Amino acid sequence: MKALVYHGTKDVSVDSVPDAKIEKPTDVVVKITTTNICGSDLHMYEGRTTVAKGTVLGHENLGRVEEVGNAVDTVKVGDYVCLPFNIGCGFCANCERGLTGFCLTCAEPGSAGAAYGFAGMGPYSGGQAEYLRVPYADFNCLQLPSDVKEKENDYVMLSDIFPTGWHATRLAGIKPGDSIVIYGAGPVGLMAGISANIQGASKVIIVDQHPDRLKLAEKIGAVAIDDSTGDAVEKVLALTEGLGADCGCEAVGYQCQDHHGHEVPNLTMNNLVKSVKATGGIGVVGVFLPKDPEASNAMAKKGQIAFDFGSFWIKGQKIGTGQANVKAYNRKLRDLIAAGKAKPSIIVSHELPLDQAAAAYKNFDDRKNGWTKVILKPAA
Ligand SMILES: [Zn+2]
Ligand SMILES: [Zn+2]
């Protein structure tokens, strides 16, 4: 089959690789019809992770079930399913509590969870490919309704960015009537904005520097703050009576850049402490990694940042971190899409066949204006 393979820094190509197949009776194989390129794929693309050369990337996957293992009960050939990017077993101590991003069965020793085609998340191949092996299929496959063909670009966002955006707002503890500030108007930040709107936020403020992304923030009804002059915190405070927003989200991660284009890994975290009110909650879903071999200084190489802990403490703020437990949210978010109350595909800018994936990575990585979210159609 054809798949997008990582060969090294900024070197990916669509190659012929061995077909995905049933390895355990609890597996299914899915023919991928839509798979996204994610902002977190770019950390790997840029050589800023420990992902192995030869890995097939792609953790945002949707498709049609092609083959079913003998022990699979509810998933049938022909079903359209969306796969959570994190792989859970359904029966370990963490999965039982809904913490499927931290599955103890699927994670390898020394890693905190499992995912398709992702650095440090186990040996699972990704779905930027014609076919994908799905372990523990009864648990992991989210069944999609009969309008899947017309809303496929919406439902595919259930694999990661919509639940991740939602998770950010839950970690931040948003309540109806709250104001919220979100750093990052990339796909996840925008999904956090949509999630905040659905949960009754009185004001959604989204900070970024890219005009195309800021335009999308406005399109979802947020106040878009352009940080290209570096004064985002002042602007947020001016919009929140000088107190800061009730809560905030981080949707950028460790490769965040200041308004001069320099990487400053602690920038969004410290700006959040400043622009969220005392006692407010902060949800951090942007990716931070324990190792960044290509970082420019010793601290960053170890995944450490200089965090304004004193200000954070004196303000009595709370922080929640980590990847989204997709299974905790995806069923209800699917129902919001089906009911026409959420339309996450609003952010899609490019829909391409798989064989254009390598060029798409380059354009997306260059933050080329207008490349806000790329989806690939391997079956087209
Ligand atoms: Zn993703
Ligand atoms: Zn588990």
mmCIF file of C-alpha atoms and ligand atoms in Angstrom:
data_model
loop_
_atom_site.group_PDB
_atom_site.id
_atom_site.type_symbol
_atom_site.label_atom_id
_atom_site.label_comp_id
_atom_site.label_asym_id
_atom_site.label_seq_id
_atom_site.Cartn_x
_atom_site.Cartn_y
_atom_site.Cartn_z
ATOM 1 C CA MET A 1 0.000 0.000 0.000
ATOM 2 C CA LYS A 2 0.989 3.648 -0.303
ATOM 3 C CA ALA A 3 1.827 5.629 2.844
ATOM 4 C CA LEU A 4 3.554 8.834 3.929
ATOM 5 C CA VAL A 5 6.907 7.854 5.457
ATOM 6 C CA TYR A 6 9.206 9.966 7.649
ATOM 7 C CA HIS A 7 12.829 9.703 6.484
ATOM 8 C CA GLY A 8 14.460 12.480 8.524
ATOM 9 C CA THR A 9 14.260 16.214 9.085
ATOM 10 C CA LYS A 10 11.925 17.789 6.489
ATOM 11 C CA ASP A 11 12.155 14.615 4.458
ATOM 12 C CA VAL A 12 8.908 12.697 3.934
ATOM 13 C CA SER A 13 7.617 10.880 0.883
ATOM 14 C CA VAL A 14 4.739 8.682 -0.216
ATOM 15 C CA ASP A 15 6.229 5.197 -0.587
ATOM 16 C CA SER A 16 5.103 1.620 -1.043
ATOM 17 C CA VAL A 17 5.086 -0.104 2.368
ATOM 18 C CA PRO A 18 3.772 -3.499 3.568
ATOM 19 C CA ASP A 19 -0.034 -3.609 3.782
ATOM 20 C CA ALA A 20 -1.715 -2.992 7.135
ATOM 21 C CA LYS A 21 -3.079 -6.332 8.340
ATOM 22 C CA ILE A 22 -4.891 -8.009 11.202
ATOM 23 C CA GLU A 23 -2.250 -8.864 13.804
ATOM 24 C CA LYS A 24 -4.512 -9.788 16.711
ATOM 25 C CA PRO A 25 -8.106 -11.078 16.612
ATOM 26 C CA THR A 26 -9.277 -7.831 18.281
ATOM 27 C CA ASP A 27 -8.025 -5.715 15.317
ATOM 28 C CA VAL A 28 -9.770 -4.334 12.283
ATOM 29 C CA VAL A 29 -8.217 -2.898 9.150
ATOM 30 C CA VAL A 30 -9.714 0.374 7.923
ATOM 31 C CA LYS A 31 -9.486 1.717 4.386
ATOM 32 C CA ILE A 32 -8.662 5.355 5.056
ATOM 33 C CA THR A 33 -10.888 7.833 3.250
ATOM 34 C CA THR A 34 -9.860 11.003 5.135
ATOM 35 C CA THR A 35 -6.689 11.640 7.152
ATOM 36 C CA ASN A 36 -5.365 14.990 8.332
ATOM 37 C CA ILE A 37 -1.974 16.563 8.653
ATOM 38 C CA CYS A 38 -1.778 17.856 12.213
ATOM 39 C CA GLY A 39 0.279 20.671 13.687
ATOM 40 C CA SER A 40 1.868 18.050 15.927
ATOM 41 C CA ASP A 41 3.039 16.146 12.823
ATOM 42 C CA LEU A 42 5.177 19.201 12.105
ATOM 43 C CA HIS A 43 7.211 18.709 15.296
ATOM 44 C CA MET A 44 8.199 15.325 13.859
ATOM 45 C CA TYR A 45 8.634 16.678 10.311
ATOM 46 C CA GLU A 46 11.018 19.338 11.625
ATOM 47 C CA GLY A 47 13.154 16.707 13.348
ATOM 48 C CA ARG A 48 12.186 18.036 16.758
ATOM 49 C CA THR A 49 11.179 14.683 18.254
ATOM 50 C CA THR A 50 12.642 11.221 18.695
ATOM 51 C CA VAL A 51 10.375 9.622 16.057
ATOM 52 C CA ALA A 52 12.124 6.798 14.208
ATOM 53 C CA LYS A 53 12.984 7.071 10.517
ATOM 54 C CA GLY A 54 10.669 4.845 8.505
ATOM 55 C CA THR A 55 7.590 5.654 10.610
ATOM 56 C CA VAL A 56 4.312 6.106 8.739
ATOM 57 C CA LEU A 57 2.777 9.297 10.128
ATOM 58 C CA GLY A 58 -0.889 10.202 10.568
ATOM 59 C CA HIS A 59 -3.014 10.076 13.730
ATOM 60 C CA GLU A 60 -6.220 11.834 12.562
ATOM 61 C CA ASN A 61 -8.006 9.093 10.687
ATOM 62 C CA LEU A 62 -11.422 8.179 9.332
ATOM 63 C CA GLY A 63 -12.407 5.402 6.974
ATOM 64 C CA ARG A 64 -14.416 2.368 6.008
ATOM 65 C CA VAL A 65 -13.835 -0.948 7.773
ATOM 66 C CA GLU A 66 -12.310 -3.386 5.294
ATOM 67 C CA GLU A 67 -11.431 -6.439 7.366
ATOM 68 C CA VAL A 68 -12.462 -7.606 10.847
ATOM 69 C CA GLY A 69 -10.594 -9.860 13.312
ATOM 70 C CA ASN A 70 -12.297 -12.961 14.750
ATOM 71 C CA ALA A 71 -12.760 -11.480 18.233
ATOM 72 C CA VAL A 72 -14.353 -8.223 17.060
ATOM 73 C CA ASP A 73 -17.992 -8.077 18.040
ATOM 74 C CA THR A 74 -19.665 -4.804 17.053
ATOM 75 C CA VAL A 75 -17.646 -3.431 14.148
ATOM 76 C CA LYS A 76 -18.638 -4.741 10.720
ATOM 77 C CA VAL A 77 -17.083 -4.577 7.282
ATOM 78 C CA GLY A 78 -18.429 -1.466 5.564
ATOM 79 C CA ASP A 79 -18.914 0.595 8.745
ATOM 80 C CA TYR A 80 -17.587 4.139 8.592
ATOM 81 C CA VAL A 81 -15.563 4.850 11.721
ATOM 82 C CA CYS A 82 -13.447 7.638 13.152
ATOM 83 C CA LEU A 83 -10.413 6.589 15.179
ATOM 84 C CA PRO A 84 -9.259 8.465 18.284
ATOM 85 C CA PHE A 85 -5.607 9.374 17.801
ATOM 86 C CA ASN A 86 -4.793 7.757 21.112
ATOM 87 C CA ILE A 87 -5.224 4.000 21.274
ATOM 88 C CA GLY A 88 -6.893 2.531 24.344
ATOM 89 C CA CYS A 89 -7.687 -1.016 25.441
ATOM 90 C CA GLY A 90 -10.877 -0.230 27.371
ATOM 91 C CA PHE A 91 -10.066 -2.456 30.343
ATOM 92 C CA CYS A 92 -6.927 -1.115 32.071
ATOM 93 C CA ALA A 93 -7.065 1.013 35.223
ATOM 94 C CA ASN A 94 -6.723 4.257 33.250
ATOM 95 C CA CYS A 95 -9.147 3.391 30.429
ATOM 96 C CA GLU A 96 -11.723 2.371 33.063
ATOM 97 C CA ARG A 97 -11.540 5.907 34.448
ATOM 98 C CA GLY A 98 -11.898 7.465 30.994
ATOM 99 C CA LEU A 99 -8.199 8.300 30.715
ATOM 100 C CA THR A 100 -7.750 6.543 27.393
ATOM 101 C CA GLY A 101 -4.869 8.804 26.367
ATOM 102 C CA PHE A 102 -2.842 7.088 29.082
ATOM 103 C CA CYS A 103 -3.763 3.462 28.374
ATOM 104 C CA LEU A 104 -1.529 1.107 30.324
ATOM 105 C CA THR A 105 -2.033 -1.818 27.954
ATOM 106 C CA CYS A 106 -1.223 -0.101 24.655
ATOM 107 C CA ALA A 107 1.645 2.091 25.911
ATOM 108 C CA GLU A 108 5.160 0.728 25.789
ATOM 109 C CA PRO A 109 7.244 0.775 28.981
ATOM 110 C CA GLY A 110 8.512 4.303 29.562
ATOM 111 C CA SER A 111 5.835 6.043 27.511
ATOM 112 C CA ALA A 112 2.634 7.583 28.855
ATOM 113 C CA GLY A 113 0.209 6.467 26.152
ATOM 114 C CA ALA A 114 -0.226 5.116 22.651
ATOM 115 C CA ALA A 115 -1.065 6.739 19.322
ATOM 116 C CA TYR A 116 -0.853 6.092 15.597
ATOM 117 C CA GLY A 117 2.333 7.304 13.932
ATOM 118 C CA PHE A 118 3.568 9.450 16.785
ATOM 119 C CA ALA A 119 6.907 10.028 18.551
ATOM 120 C CA GLY A 120 7.162 8.249 21.886
ATOM 121 C CA MET A 121 3.698 6.706 21.624
ATOM 122 C CA GLY A 122 4.409 3.114 20.710
ATOM 123 C CA PRO A 123 5.018 1.153 17.520
ATOM 124 C CA TYR A 124 1.651 1.862 15.887
ATOM 125 C CA SER A 125 1.749 2.837 12.245
ATOM 126 C CA GLY A 126 -0.057 5.987 11.117
ATOM 127 C CA GLY A 127 -3.014 6.511 8.830
ATOM 128 C CA GLN A 128 -1.613 8.838 6.179
ATOM 129 C CA ALA A 129 -1.854 5.673 4.165
ATOM 130 C CA GLU A 130 -4.321 3.616 2.200
ATOM 131 C CA TYR A 131 -5.012 1.265 5.131
ATOM 132 C CA LEU A 132 -4.668 1.359 8.919
ATOM 133 C CA ARG A 133 -4.569 -1.385 11.522
ATOM 134 C CA VAL A 134 -6.812 -0.512 14.481
ATOM 135 C CA PRO A 135 -6.165 -2.434 17.737
ATOM 136 C CA TYR A 136 -9.008 -3.176 20.203
ATOM 137 C CA ALA A 137 -11.411 -2.173 17.486
ATOM 138 C CA ASP A 138 -14.655 -2.562 19.454
ATOM 139 C CA PHE A 139 -13.365 0.038 21.891
ATOM 140 C CA ASN A 140 -11.577 2.406 19.531
ATOM 141 C CA CYS A 141 -13.903 2.651 16.535
ATOM 142 C CA LEU A 142 -16.409 5.486 16.796
ATOM 143 C CA GLN A 143 -19.333 4.579 14.561
ATOM 144 C CA LEU A 144 -20.474 7.382 12.276
ATOM 145 C CA PRO A 145 -24.063 8.123 11.214
ATOM 146 C CA SER A 146 -25.553 7.843 7.750
ATOM 147 C CA ASP A 147 -24.667 11.435 6.813
ATOM 148 C CA VAL A 148 -20.950 10.530 6.964
ATOM 149 C CA LYS A 149 -20.371 11.070 3.255
ATOM 150 C CA GLU A 150 -21.603 14.642 3.319
ATOM 151 C CA LYS A 151 -20.006 15.500 6.712
ATOM 152 C CA GLU A 152 -16.814 13.457 6.447
ATOM 153 C CA ASN A 153 -14.593 16.543 6.799
ATOM 154 C CA ASP A 154 -16.399 17.387 10.039
ATOM 155 C CA TYR A 155 -16.391 13.904 11.535
ATOM 156 C CA VAL A 156 -12.674 13.409 10.870
ATOM 157 C CA MET A 157 -11.983 16.231 13.353
ATOM 158 C CA LEU A 158 -13.287 13.869 16.078
ATOM 159 C CA SER A 159 -10.013 11.962 15.812
ATOM 160 C CA ASP A 160 -8.049 14.689 17.553
ATOM 161 C CA ILE A 161 -8.476 18.428 17.197
ATOM 162 C CA PHE A 162 -12.139 18.846 18.178
ATOM 163 C CA PRO A 163 -11.864 16.660 21.331
ATOM 164 C CA THR A 164 -8.453 18.222 22.043
ATOM 165 C CA GLY A 165 -9.873 21.740 21.802
ATOM 166 C CA TRP A 166 -12.779 20.665 23.996
ATOM 167 C CA HIS A 167 -10.352 19.071 26.483
ATOM 168 C CA ALA A 168 -8.439 22.356 26.719
ATOM 169 C CA THR A 169 -11.589 24.161 27.826
ATOM 170 C CA ARG A 170 -12.440 21.406 30.342
ATOM 171 C CA LEU A 171 -8.926 21.525 31.802
ATOM 172 C CA ALA A 172 -9.384 25.293 32.073
ATOM 173 C CA GLY A 173 -12.651 24.677 33.939
ATOM 174 C CA ILE A 174 -14.828 26.880 31.739
ATOM 175 C CA LYS A 175 -18.359 27.612 32.966
ATOM 176 C CA PRO A 176 -21.289 29.323 31.202
ATOM 177 C CA GLY A 177 -20.733 33.077 31.162
ATOM 178 C CA ASP A 178 -16.954 32.852 31.498
ATOM 179 C CA SER A 179 -14.507 34.755 29.366
ATOM 180 C CA ILE A 180 -11.673 32.680 27.961
ATOM 181 C CA VAL A 181 -8.362 33.556 26.321
ATOM 182 C CA ILE A 182 -6.829 31.042 23.929
ATOM 183 C CA TYR A 183 -3.208 31.307 22.779
ATOM 184 C CA GLY A 184 -2.923 29.874 19.280
ATOM 185 C CA ALA A 185 -5.435 30.157 16.426
ATOM 186 C CA GLY A 186 -4.226 26.977 14.776
ATOM 187 C CA PRO A 187 -6.707 24.131 14.358
ATOM 188 C CA VAL A 188 -6.724 23.174 18.054
ATOM 189 C CA GLY A 189 -7.040 26.754 19.302
ATOM 190 C CA LEU A 190 -9.947 27.332 16.935
ATOM 191 C CA MET A 191 -11.599 24.111 18.126
ATOM 192 C CA ALA A 192 -11.148 25.311 21.714
ATOM 193 C CA GLY A 193 -12.930 28.508 20.648
ATOM 194 C CA ILE A 194 -15.823 26.585 19.090
ATOM 195 C CA SER A 195 -15.984 24.408 22.226
ATOM 196 C CA ALA A 196 -16.081 27.477 24.477
ATOM 197 C CA ASN A 197 -18.917 28.952 22.418
ATOM 198 C CA ILE A 198 -20.940 25.739 22.707
ATOM 199 C CA GLN A 199 -20.413 25.779 26.491
ATOM 200 C CA GLY A 200 -21.734 29.322 26.828
ATOM 201 C CA ALA A 201 -18.627 31.482 27.055
ATOM 202 C CA SER A 202 -19.481 35.183 27.291
ATOM 203 C CA LYS A 203 -16.297 36.170 25.469
ATOM 204 C CA VAL A 204 -13.772 34.131 23.502
ATOM 205 C CA ILE A 205 -10.422 35.832 22.859
ATOM 206 C CA ILE A 206 -7.914 34.138 20.542
ATOM 207 C CA VAL A 207 -4.302 35.280 20.166
ATOM 208 C CA ASP A 208 -2.111 34.576 17.135
ATOM 209 C CA GLN A 209 0.150 36.337 14.625
ATOM 210 C CA HIS A 210 -1.009 34.820 11.335
ATOM 211 C CA PRO A 211 -3.646 36.854 9.439
ATOM 212 C CA ASP A 212 -5.330 33.774 7.907
ATOM 213 C CA ARG A 213 -5.751 32.171 11.311
ATOM 214 C CA LEU A 214 -6.957 35.385 12.938
ATOM 215 C CA LYS A 215 -9.574 35.664 10.203
ATOM 216 C CA LEU A 216 -10.829 32.185 11.095
ATOM 217 C CA ALA A 217 -10.928 33.150 14.776
ATOM 218 C CA GLU A 218 -13.239 36.019 13.855
ATOM 219 C CA LYS A 219 -15.284 33.694 11.697
ATOM 220 C CA ILE A 220 -16.068 31.492 14.695
ATOM 221 C CA GLY A 221 -17.180 34.563 16.651
ATOM 222 C CA ALA A 222 -14.052 35.181 18.709
ATOM 223 C CA VAL A 223 -12.233 38.437 19.391
ATOM 224 C CA ALA A 224 -9.018 37.967 17.409
ATOM 225 C CA ILE A 225 -5.885 39.504 18.895
ATOM 226 C CA ASP A 226 -2.924 40.046 16.606
ATOM 227 C CA ASP A 227 0.265 39.503 18.604
ATOM 228 C CA SER A 228 2.609 40.480 15.791
ATOM 229 C CA THR A 229 3.695 43.486 17.865
ATOM 230 C CA GLY A 230 4.125 41.455 21.059
ATOM 231 C CA ASP A 231 1.487 43.195 23.180
ATOM 232 C CA ALA A 232 -1.129 40.443 23.445
ATOM 233 C CA VAL A 233 -1.241 40.477 27.252
ATOM 234 C CA GLU A 234 -2.051 44.216 27.378
ATOM 235 C CA LYS A 235 -4.766 43.716 24.783
ATOM 236 C CA VAL A 236 -6.327 40.834 26.745
ATOM 237 C CA LEU A 237 -6.244 42.840 29.974
ATOM 238 C CA ALA A 238 -7.883 45.789 28.197
ATOM 239 C CA LEU A 239 -10.739 43.484 27.151
ATOM 240 C CA THR A 240 -11.191 42.034 30.654
ATOM 241 C CA GLU A 241 -11.312 45.122 32.881
ATOM 242 C CA GLY A 242 -7.654 44.730 33.746
ATOM 243 C CA LEU A 243 -8.281 41.485 35.631
ATOM 244 C CA GLY A 244 -7.604 38.905 32.955
ATOM 245 C CA ALA A 245 -9.914 36.326 31.442
ATOM 246 C CA ASP A 246 -11.765 33.860 33.681
ATOM 247 C CA CYS A 247 -9.780 31.017 32.188
ATOM 248 C CA GLY A 248 -7.306 30.285 29.408
ATOM 249 C CA CYS A 249 -5.940 27.678 27.034
ATOM 250 C CA GLU A 250 -2.533 26.957 25.546
ATOM 251 C CA ALA A 251 -2.770 25.621 21.980
ATOM 252 C CA VAL A 252 0.710 26.344 20.631
ATOM 253 C CA GLY A 253 3.257 24.197 22.467
ATOM 254 C CA TYR A 254 7.008 24.243 22.923
ATOM 255 C CA GLN A 255 7.880 25.573 19.470
ATOM 256 C CA CYS A 256 6.056 28.845 20.058
ATOM 257 C CA GLN A 257 7.603 31.930 18.510
ATOM 258 C CA ASP A 258 7.689 35.532 19.654
ATOM 259 C CA HIS A 259 6.785 38.427 17.349
ATOM 260 C CA HIS A 260 10.341 38.491 15.996
ATOM 261 C CA GLY A 261 10.004 34.885 14.855
ATOM 262 C CA HIS A 262 12.365 33.566 17.562
ATOM 263 C CA GLU A 263 11.444 30.391 19.403
ATOM 264 C CA VAL A 264 10.592 31.146 23.027
ATOM 265 C CA PRO A 265 9.237 27.933 24.556
ATOM 266 C CA ASN A 266 7.915 29.571 27.754
ATOM 267 C CA LEU A 267 6.191 32.535 26.072
ATOM 268 C CA THR A 268 2.589 31.351 25.884
ATOM 269 C CA MET A 269 2.694 29.754 29.318
ATOM 270 C CA ASN A 270 3.908 32.940 30.994
ATOM 271 C CA ASN A 271 1.527 35.096 28.941
ATOM 272 C CA LEU A 272 -1.329 32.896 30.151
ATOM 273 C CA VAL A 273 -0.346 33.439 33.784
ATOM 274 C CA LYS A 274 -0.471 37.200 33.064
ATOM 275 C CA SER A 275 -3.693 37.246 31.063
ATOM 276 C CA VAL A 276 -5.838 34.879 33.162
ATOM 277 C CA LYS A 277 -7.382 36.305 36.336
ATOM 278 C CA ALA A 278 -6.317 35.294 39.842
ATOM 279 C CA THR A 279 -7.809 31.865 40.715
ATOM 280 C CA GLY A 280 -8.483 31.154 37.034
ATOM 281 C CA GLY A 281 -7.807 27.826 35.352
ATOM 282 C CA ILE A 282 -5.362 27.172 32.502
ATOM 283 C CA GLY A 283 -5.665 24.185 30.149
ATOM 284 C CA VAL A 284 -2.505 23.215 28.277
ATOM 285 C CA VAL A 285 -2.955 20.986 25.230
ATOM 286 C CA GLY A 286 -0.225 22.411 23.007
ATOM 287 C CA VAL A 287 2.529 19.798 22.767
ATOM 288 C CA PHE A 288 5.445 19.956 25.212
ATOM 289 C CA LEU A 289 7.929 17.071 25.071
ATOM 290 C CA PRO A 290 10.457 15.700 27.567
ATOM 291 C CA LYS A 291 13.201 15.742 24.929
ATOM 292 C CA ASP A 292 13.905 18.215 22.126
ATOM 293 C CA PRO A 293 17.257 17.105 20.700
ATOM 294 C CA GLU A 294 17.466 19.961 18.172
ATOM 295 C CA ALA A 295 16.652 22.753 20.637
ATOM 296 C CA SER A 296 18.980 25.735 20.817
ATOM 297 C CA ASN A 297 19.791 25.592 24.548
ATOM 298 C CA ALA A 298 20.488 22.998 27.245
ATOM 299 C CA MET A 299 17.274 23.615 29.160
ATOM 300 C CA ALA A 300 15.049 23.248 26.121
ATOM 301 C CA LYS A 301 16.895 20.087 25.062
ATOM 302 C CA LYS A 302 15.579 18.515 28.281
ATOM 303 C CA GLY A 303 12.051 19.794 27.685
ATOM 304 C CA GLN A 304 12.298 22.374 30.471
ATOM 305 C CA ILE A 305 10.935 25.918 30.416
ATOM 306 C CA ALA A 306 11.429 28.903 32.713
ATOM 307 C CA PHE A 307 7.891 29.175 34.070
ATOM 308 C CA ASP A 308 6.718 32.189 36.132
ATOM 309 C CA PHE A 309 5.771 29.952 39.017
ATOM 310 C CA GLY A 310 5.821 32.792 41.550
ATOM 311 C CA SER A 311 3.166 34.775 39.680
ATOM 312 C CA PHE A 312 1.197 31.601 39.056
ATOM 313 C CA TRP A 313 1.271 30.742 42.761
ATOM 314 C CA ILE A 314 0.468 34.202 44.048
ATOM 315 C CA LYS A 315 -2.532 34.337 41.698
ATOM 316 C CA GLY A 316 -3.764 30.978 42.989
ATOM 317 C CA GLN A 317 -4.252 29.703 39.465
ATOM 318 C CA LYS A 318 -4.819 26.103 38.471
ATOM 319 C CA ILE A 319 -3.317 24.267 35.560
ATOM 320 C CA GLY A 320 -4.313 21.119 33.716
ATOM 321 C CA THR A 321 -2.138 19.526 31.071
ATOM 322 C CA GLY A 322 -1.747 16.702 28.633
ATOM 323 C CA GLN A 323 -3.229 15.083 25.607
ATOM 324 C CA ALA A 324 -6.980 14.722 25.309
ATOM 325 C CA ASN A 325 -8.659 11.484 26.245
ATOM 326 C CA VAL A 326 -10.508 11.499 22.941
ATOM 327 C CA LYS A 327 -12.903 8.720 23.930
ATOM 328 C CA ALA A 328 -14.153 10.844 26.829
ATOM 329 C CA TYR A 329 -15.679 13.335 24.386
ATOM 330 C CA ASN A 330 -15.904 12.039 20.825
ATOM 331 C CA ARG A 331 -19.340 10.406 21.009
ATOM 332 C CA LYS A 332 -21.087 13.556 22.242
ATOM 333 C CA LEU A 333 -19.147 15.808 19.883
ATOM 334 C CA ARG A 334 -20.158 13.509 16.997
ATOM 335 C CA ASP A 335 -23.792 14.052 18.028
ATOM 336 C CA LEU A 336 -23.288 17.832 17.983
ATOM 337 C CA ILE A 337 -21.983 17.563 14.418
ATOM 338 C CA ALA A 338 -24.852 15.277 13.409
ATOM 339 C CA ALA A 339 -27.343 17.762 14.892
ATOM 340 C CA GLY A 340 -25.752 20.625 12.949
ATOM 341 C CA LYS A 341 -24.621 22.390 16.139
ATOM 342 C CA ALA A 342 -20.900 22.154 15.409
ATOM 343 C CA LYS A 343 -19.093 22.469 12.095
ATOM 344 C CA PRO A 344 -15.378 21.891 12.703
ATOM 345 C CA SER A 345 -14.627 21.598 8.967
ATOM 346 C CA ILE A 346 -14.853 25.405 8.835
ATOM 347 C CA ILE A 347 -11.052 25.483 9.257
ATOM 348 C CA VAL A 348 -10.185 23.173 6.325
ATOM 349 C CA SER A 349 -8.170 24.993 3.668
ATOM 350 C CA HIS A 350 -6.865 22.143 1.502
ATOM 351 C CA GLU A 351 -8.222 18.779 0.440
ATOM 352 C CA LEU A 352 -5.590 16.748 -1.435
ATOM 353 C CA PRO A 353 -4.868 13.215 -2.641
ATOM 354 C CA LEU A 354 -2.303 11.228 -0.643
ATOM 355 C CA ASP A 355 0.340 11.517 -3.355
ATOM 356 C CA GLN A 356 0.543 15.272 -2.739
ATOM 357 C CA ALA A 357 1.206 14.801 0.975
ATOM 358 C CA ALA A 358 4.927 15.614 0.902
ATOM 359 C CA ALA A 359 4.336 19.001 -0.749
ATOM 360 C CA ALA A 360 1.466 19.627 1.647
ATOM 361 C CA TYR A 361 3.787 19.060 4.624
ATOM 362 C CA LYS A 362 6.183 21.631 3.224
ATOM 363 C CA ASN A 363 3.529 24.287 2.644
ATOM 364 C CA PHE A 364 1.885 23.698 6.020
ATOM 365 C CA ASP A 365 5.262 23.735 7.776
ATOM 366 C CA ASP A 366 6.208 27.002 6.038
ATOM 367 C CA ARG A 367 2.976 28.457 7.529
ATOM 368 C CA LYS A 368 2.195 29.531 3.991
ATOM 369 C CA ASN A 369 -0.672 31.998 4.111
ATOM 370 C CA GLY A 370 -3.982 30.193 3.707
ATOM 371 C CA TRP A 371 -2.701 26.712 4.691
ATOM 372 C CA THR A 372 -4.727 26.407 7.897
ATOM 373 C CA LYS A 373 -5.699 22.704 7.806
ATOM 374 C CA VAL A 374 -4.810 20.046 5.258
ATOM 375 C CA ILE A 375 -6.841 16.915 4.781
ATOM 376 C CA LEU A 376 -5.744 14.021 2.627
ATOM 377 C CA LYS A 377 -8.011 11.662 0.688
ATOM 378 C CA PRO A 378 -6.057 8.415 0.137
ATOM 379 C CA ALA A 379 -9.017 6.635 -1.444
ATOM 380 C CA ALA A 380 -9.740 9.379 -3.983
HETATM 381 ZN ZN ZN B 1 -3.354 15.776 15.693
HETATM 382 ZN ZN ZN B 2 -6.252 0.838 28.531
#
